[in-house]
C-alpha positions as a Python dict, from the first residue, in 0.01 Angstrom:
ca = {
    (1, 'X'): (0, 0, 0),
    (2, 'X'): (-105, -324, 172),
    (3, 'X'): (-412, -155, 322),
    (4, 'X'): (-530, -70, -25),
    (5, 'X'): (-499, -419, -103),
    (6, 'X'): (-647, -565, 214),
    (7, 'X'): (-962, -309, 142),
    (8, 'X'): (-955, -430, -244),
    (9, 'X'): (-963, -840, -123),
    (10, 'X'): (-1224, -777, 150),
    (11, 'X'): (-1462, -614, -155),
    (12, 'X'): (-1365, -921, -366),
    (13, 'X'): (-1499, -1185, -93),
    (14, 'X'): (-1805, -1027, -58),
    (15, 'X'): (-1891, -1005, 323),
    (16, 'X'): (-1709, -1373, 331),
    (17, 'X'): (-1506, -1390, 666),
    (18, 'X'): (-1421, -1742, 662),
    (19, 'X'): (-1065, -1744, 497),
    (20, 'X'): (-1040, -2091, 516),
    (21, 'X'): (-1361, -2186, 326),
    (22, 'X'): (-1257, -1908, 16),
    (23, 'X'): (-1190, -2117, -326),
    (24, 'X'): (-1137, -1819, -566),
    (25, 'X'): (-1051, -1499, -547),
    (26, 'X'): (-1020, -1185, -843),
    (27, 'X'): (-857, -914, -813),
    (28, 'X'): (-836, -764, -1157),
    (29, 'X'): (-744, -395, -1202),
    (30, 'X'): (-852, -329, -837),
    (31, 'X'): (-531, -228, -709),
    (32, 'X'): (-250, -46, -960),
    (33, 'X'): (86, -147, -872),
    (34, 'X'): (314, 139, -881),
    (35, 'X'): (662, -33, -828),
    (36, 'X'): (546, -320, -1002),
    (37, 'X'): (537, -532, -684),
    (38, 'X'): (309, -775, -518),
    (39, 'X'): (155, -739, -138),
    (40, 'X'): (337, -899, 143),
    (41, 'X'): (281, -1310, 89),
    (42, 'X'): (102, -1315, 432),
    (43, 'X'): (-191, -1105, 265),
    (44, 'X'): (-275, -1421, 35),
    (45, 'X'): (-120, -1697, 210),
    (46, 'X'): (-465, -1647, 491),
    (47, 'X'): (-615, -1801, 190),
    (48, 'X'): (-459, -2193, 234),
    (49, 'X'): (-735, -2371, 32),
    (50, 'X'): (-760, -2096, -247),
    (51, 'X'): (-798, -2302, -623),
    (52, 'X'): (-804, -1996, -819),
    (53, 'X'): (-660, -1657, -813),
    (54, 'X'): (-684, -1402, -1075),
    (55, 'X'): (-507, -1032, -1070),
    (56, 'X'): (-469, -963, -1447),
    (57, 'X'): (-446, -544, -1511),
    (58, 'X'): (-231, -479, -1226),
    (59, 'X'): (83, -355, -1332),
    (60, 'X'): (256, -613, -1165),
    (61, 'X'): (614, -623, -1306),
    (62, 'X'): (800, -892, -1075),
    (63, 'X'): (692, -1219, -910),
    (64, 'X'): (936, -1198, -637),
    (65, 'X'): (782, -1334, -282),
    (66, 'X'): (514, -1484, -468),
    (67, 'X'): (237, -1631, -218),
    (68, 'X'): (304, -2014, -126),
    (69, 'X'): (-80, -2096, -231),
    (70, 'X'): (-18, -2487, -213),
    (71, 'X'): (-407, -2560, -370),
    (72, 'X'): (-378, -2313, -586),
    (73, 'X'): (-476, -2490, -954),
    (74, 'X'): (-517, -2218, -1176),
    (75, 'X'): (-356, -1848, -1187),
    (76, 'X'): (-449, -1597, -1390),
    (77, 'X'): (-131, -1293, -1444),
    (78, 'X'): (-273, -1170, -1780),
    (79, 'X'): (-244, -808, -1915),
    (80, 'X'): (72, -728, -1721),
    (81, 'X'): (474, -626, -1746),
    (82, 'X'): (617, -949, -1618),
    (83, 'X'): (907, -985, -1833),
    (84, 'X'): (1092, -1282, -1638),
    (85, 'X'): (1127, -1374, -1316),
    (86, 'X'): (909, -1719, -1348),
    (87, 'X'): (1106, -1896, -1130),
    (88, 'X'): (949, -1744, -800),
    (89, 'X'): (626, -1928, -894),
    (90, 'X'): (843, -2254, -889),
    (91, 'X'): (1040, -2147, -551),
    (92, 'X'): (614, -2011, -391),
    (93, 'X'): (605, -2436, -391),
    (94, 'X'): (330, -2422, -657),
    (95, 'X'): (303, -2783, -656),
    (96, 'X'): (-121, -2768, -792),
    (97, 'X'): (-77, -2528, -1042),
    (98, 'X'): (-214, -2654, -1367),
    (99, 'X'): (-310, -2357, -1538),
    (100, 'X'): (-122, -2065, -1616),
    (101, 'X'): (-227, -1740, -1789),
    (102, 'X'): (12, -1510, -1922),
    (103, 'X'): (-106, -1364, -2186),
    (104, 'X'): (-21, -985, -2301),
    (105, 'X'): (304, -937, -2066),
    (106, 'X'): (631, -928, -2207),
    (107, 'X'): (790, -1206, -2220),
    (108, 'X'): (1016, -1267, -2514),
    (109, 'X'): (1232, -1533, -2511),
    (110, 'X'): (1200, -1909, -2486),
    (111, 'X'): (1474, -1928, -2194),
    (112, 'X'): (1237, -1716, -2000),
    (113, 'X'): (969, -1985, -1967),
    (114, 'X'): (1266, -2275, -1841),
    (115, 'X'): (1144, -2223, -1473),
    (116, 'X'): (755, -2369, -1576),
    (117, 'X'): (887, -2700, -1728),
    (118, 'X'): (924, -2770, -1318),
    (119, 'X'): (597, -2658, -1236),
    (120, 'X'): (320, -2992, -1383),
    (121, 'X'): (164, -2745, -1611),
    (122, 'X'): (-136, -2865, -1824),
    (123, 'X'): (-253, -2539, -1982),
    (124, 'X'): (-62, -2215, -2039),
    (125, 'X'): (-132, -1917, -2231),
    (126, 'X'): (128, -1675, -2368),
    (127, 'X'): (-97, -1513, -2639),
    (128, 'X'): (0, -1161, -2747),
    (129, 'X'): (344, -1186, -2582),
    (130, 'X'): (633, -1131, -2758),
    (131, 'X'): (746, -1472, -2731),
    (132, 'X'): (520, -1614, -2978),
    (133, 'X'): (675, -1471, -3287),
    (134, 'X'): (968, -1666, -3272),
    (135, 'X'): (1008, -1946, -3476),
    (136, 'X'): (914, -2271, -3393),
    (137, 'X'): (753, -2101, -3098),
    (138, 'X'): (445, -2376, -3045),
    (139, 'X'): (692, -2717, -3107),
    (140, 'X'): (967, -2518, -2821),
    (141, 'X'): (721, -2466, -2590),
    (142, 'X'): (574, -2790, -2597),
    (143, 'X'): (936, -2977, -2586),
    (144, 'X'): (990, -2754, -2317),
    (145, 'X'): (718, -2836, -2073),
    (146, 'X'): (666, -3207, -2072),
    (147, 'X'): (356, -3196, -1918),
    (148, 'X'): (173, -2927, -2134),
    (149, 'X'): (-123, -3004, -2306),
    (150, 'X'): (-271, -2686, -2416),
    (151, 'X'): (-117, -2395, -2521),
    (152, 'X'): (-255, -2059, -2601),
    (153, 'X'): (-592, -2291, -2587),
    (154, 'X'): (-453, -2540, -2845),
    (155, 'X'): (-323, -2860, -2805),
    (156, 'X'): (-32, -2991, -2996),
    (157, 'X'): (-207, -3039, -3323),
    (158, 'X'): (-373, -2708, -3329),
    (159, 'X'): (-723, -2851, -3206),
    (160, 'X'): (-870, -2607, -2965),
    (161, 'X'): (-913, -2646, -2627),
    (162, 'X'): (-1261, -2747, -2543),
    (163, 'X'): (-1376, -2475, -2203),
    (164, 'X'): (-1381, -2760, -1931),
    (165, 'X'): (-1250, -3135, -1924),
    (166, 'X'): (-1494, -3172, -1676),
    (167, 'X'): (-1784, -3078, -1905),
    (168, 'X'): (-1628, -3303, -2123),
    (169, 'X'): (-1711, -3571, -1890),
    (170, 'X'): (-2058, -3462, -1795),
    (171, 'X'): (-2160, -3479, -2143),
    (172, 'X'): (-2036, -3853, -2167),
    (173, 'X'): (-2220, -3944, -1888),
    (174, 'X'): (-2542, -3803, -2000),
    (175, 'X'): (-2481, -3939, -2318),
    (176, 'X'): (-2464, -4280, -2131),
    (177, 'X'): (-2816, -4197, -1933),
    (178, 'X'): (-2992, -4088, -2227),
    (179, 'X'): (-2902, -4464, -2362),
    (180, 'X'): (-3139, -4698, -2154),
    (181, 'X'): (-3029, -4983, -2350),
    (182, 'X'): (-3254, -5276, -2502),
    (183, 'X'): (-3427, -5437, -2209),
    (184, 'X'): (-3278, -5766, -2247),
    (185, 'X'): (-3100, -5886, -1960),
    (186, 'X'): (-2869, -6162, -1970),
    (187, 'X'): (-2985, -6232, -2340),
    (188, 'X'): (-3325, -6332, -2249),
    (189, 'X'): (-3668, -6160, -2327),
    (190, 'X'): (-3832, -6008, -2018),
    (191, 'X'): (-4167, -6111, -1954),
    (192, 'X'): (-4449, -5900, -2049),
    (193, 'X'): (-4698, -5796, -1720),
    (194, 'X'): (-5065, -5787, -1794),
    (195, 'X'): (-5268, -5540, -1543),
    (196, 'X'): (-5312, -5764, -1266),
    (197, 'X'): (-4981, -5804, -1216),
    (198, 'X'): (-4974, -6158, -1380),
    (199, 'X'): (-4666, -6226, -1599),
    (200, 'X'): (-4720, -6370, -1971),
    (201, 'X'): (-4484, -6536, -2183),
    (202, 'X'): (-4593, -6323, -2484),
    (203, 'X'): (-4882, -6174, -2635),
    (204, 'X'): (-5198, -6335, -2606),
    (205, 'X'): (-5004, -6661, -2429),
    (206, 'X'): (-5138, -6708, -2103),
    (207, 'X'): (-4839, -6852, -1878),
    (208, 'X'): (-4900, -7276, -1811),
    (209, 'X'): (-4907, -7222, -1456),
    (210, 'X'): (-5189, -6999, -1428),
    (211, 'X'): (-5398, -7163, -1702),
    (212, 'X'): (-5344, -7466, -1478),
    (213, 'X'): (-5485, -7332, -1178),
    (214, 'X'): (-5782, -7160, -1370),
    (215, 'X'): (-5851, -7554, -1499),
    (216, 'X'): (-5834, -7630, -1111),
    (217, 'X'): (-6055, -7369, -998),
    (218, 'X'): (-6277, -7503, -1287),
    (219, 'X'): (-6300, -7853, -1190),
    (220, 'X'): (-6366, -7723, -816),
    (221, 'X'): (-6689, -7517, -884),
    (222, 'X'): (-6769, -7806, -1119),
    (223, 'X'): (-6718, -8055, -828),
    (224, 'X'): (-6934, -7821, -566),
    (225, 'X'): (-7233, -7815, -861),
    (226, 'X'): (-7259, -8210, -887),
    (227, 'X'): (-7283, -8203, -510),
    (228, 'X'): (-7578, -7982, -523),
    (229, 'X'): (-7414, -7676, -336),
    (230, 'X'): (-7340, -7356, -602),
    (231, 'X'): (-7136, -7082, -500),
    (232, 'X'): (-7396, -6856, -263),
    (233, 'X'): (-7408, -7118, -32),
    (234, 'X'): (-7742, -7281, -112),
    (235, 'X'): (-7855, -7646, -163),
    (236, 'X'): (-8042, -7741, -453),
    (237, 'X'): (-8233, -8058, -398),
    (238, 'X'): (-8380, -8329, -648),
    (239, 'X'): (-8709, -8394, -576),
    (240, 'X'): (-8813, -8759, -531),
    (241, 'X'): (-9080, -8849, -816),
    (242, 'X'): (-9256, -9008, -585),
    (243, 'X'): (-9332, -8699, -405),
    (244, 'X'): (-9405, -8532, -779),
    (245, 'X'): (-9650, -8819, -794),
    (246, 'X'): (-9834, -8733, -422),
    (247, 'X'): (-9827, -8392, -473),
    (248, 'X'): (-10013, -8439, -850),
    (249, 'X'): (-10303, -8673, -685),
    (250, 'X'): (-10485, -8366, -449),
    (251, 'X'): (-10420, -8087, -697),
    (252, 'X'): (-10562, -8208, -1015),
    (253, 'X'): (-10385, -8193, -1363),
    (254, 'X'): (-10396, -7813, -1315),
    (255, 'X'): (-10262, -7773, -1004),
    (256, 'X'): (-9899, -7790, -910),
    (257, 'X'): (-9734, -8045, -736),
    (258, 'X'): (-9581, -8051, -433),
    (259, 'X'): (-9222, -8148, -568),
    (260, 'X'): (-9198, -7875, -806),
    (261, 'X'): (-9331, -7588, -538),
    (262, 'X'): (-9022, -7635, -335),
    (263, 'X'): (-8778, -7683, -611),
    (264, 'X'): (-8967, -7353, -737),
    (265, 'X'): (-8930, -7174, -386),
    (266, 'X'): (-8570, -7300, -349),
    (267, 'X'): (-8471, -7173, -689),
    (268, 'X'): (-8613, -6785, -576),
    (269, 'X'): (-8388, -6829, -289),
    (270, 'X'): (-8109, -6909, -506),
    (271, 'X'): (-8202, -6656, -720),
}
């Protein structure tokens, strides 16, 4: 019988060898148990880091030398015959377990599930076993189990369960991400960037130190004009009217004077 099971977990992992590295494992309805019993422990207990096991449809009947799977979060027993016997999961040192599925066995009495309220429980589902047409049934469990939040997918009030808590808290932070905020910081206005990179105050308000540097650069080019020198490099000289006057005297009132060709030629230079 164990060989069938050992051939029926080596299909489930898939050509995965390393034992140590497997988180979940499902075996449902791949092995029929005929006496109602589990494998040896040893078969599962290879398995040390295993978070989730599931072998619903079995025909398991009896928990007895349940594996000691201390990682083990969530277990999934559904669509069985287990009628009692709960305390073996308690005595397998289930000390993870959070979620428990039950559902469709045959458990029918409240005193049957008094071995869970020492397991820390969050979720467990009993739906379709007998158990849950007793009176009271939801308000027993839950003062039963201390820790239980969810049962049969419903909390206390009746709200359902929503499929993760860790979705939950995905969707909160995206929330959070998709909310950028108002671009204040600290209360104050940031400061608008033209294209040059230059920071303004506002629109159309030029900040006071760069409008004072633009009146320095002003006064500057203004200062190298006075001085005769512009900003290609050249020298543009004021011609003496006397030698306007000796140029006009050999020319004629026609010709032009000697002053005014080399203010002429230095302005094409310039030019």
């Amino acid at each position: 019988m164990d060989e069938i099971w050992e051939r029926a977990v080596e299909t489930a992992l898939e050509g995965q060898t390393d034992k140590l590295a497997a988180r979940t494992l499902t075996l449902d309805g791949a092995v029929k148990c005929i006496q109602g019993r589990l494998p040896t422990p040893s078969l599962f207990e290879k398995f040390e880091n295993l978070q989730h096991l599931s072998i619903a449809n079995i025909g398991v009947s009896t928990l007895e030398q349940f594996p000691r799977l201390r990682n083990l979060v969530k277990l999934i027993l559904s669509d069985n015959r287990i009628s009692g016997g709960l305390e073996f999961l308690v005595e397998a040192g289930l000390d993870s377990l959070r979620d428990l599925d039950l559902s469709n066995n045959r458990i029918q009495y409240i005193e049957d599930l008094a071995p869970l309220a020492r397991l820390r429980l969050v979720s467990l589902d009993l739906y379709e076993c007998p158990v849950t047409r007793l009176k009271d049934y939801r308000s027993r469990v839950f003062g039963l189990i201390s820790s239980l939040k969810y049962l049969d997918k419903m909390d206390a009030e009746e709200n359902e369960r929503p499929e993760s808590d860790d979705e939950e808290e995905d969707e909160e932070e995206e929330d959070e991400e998709d909310d950028p905020g108002s671009g204040e910081v600290d209360g104050e206005e940031r400061p608008f960037m033209t294209n040059n990179g230059h920071s303004e105050v506002g629109e159309g308000i030029v900040d006071e130190e760069e409008e004072s540097e633009a009146d320095e650069e002003t006064e500057t080019e203004t200062g190298r004009e006075i001085n005769g020198v512009s900003q290609n490099g050249f020298r543009v000289e004021v011609v003496d009217r006397d030698e306007e006057g000796e140029g006009g005297g050999g020319g004629g009132g026609g010709g032009m004077s000697l002053g005014k060709k080399r203010l002429t030629r230095r302005m094409k230079m310039m030019t």
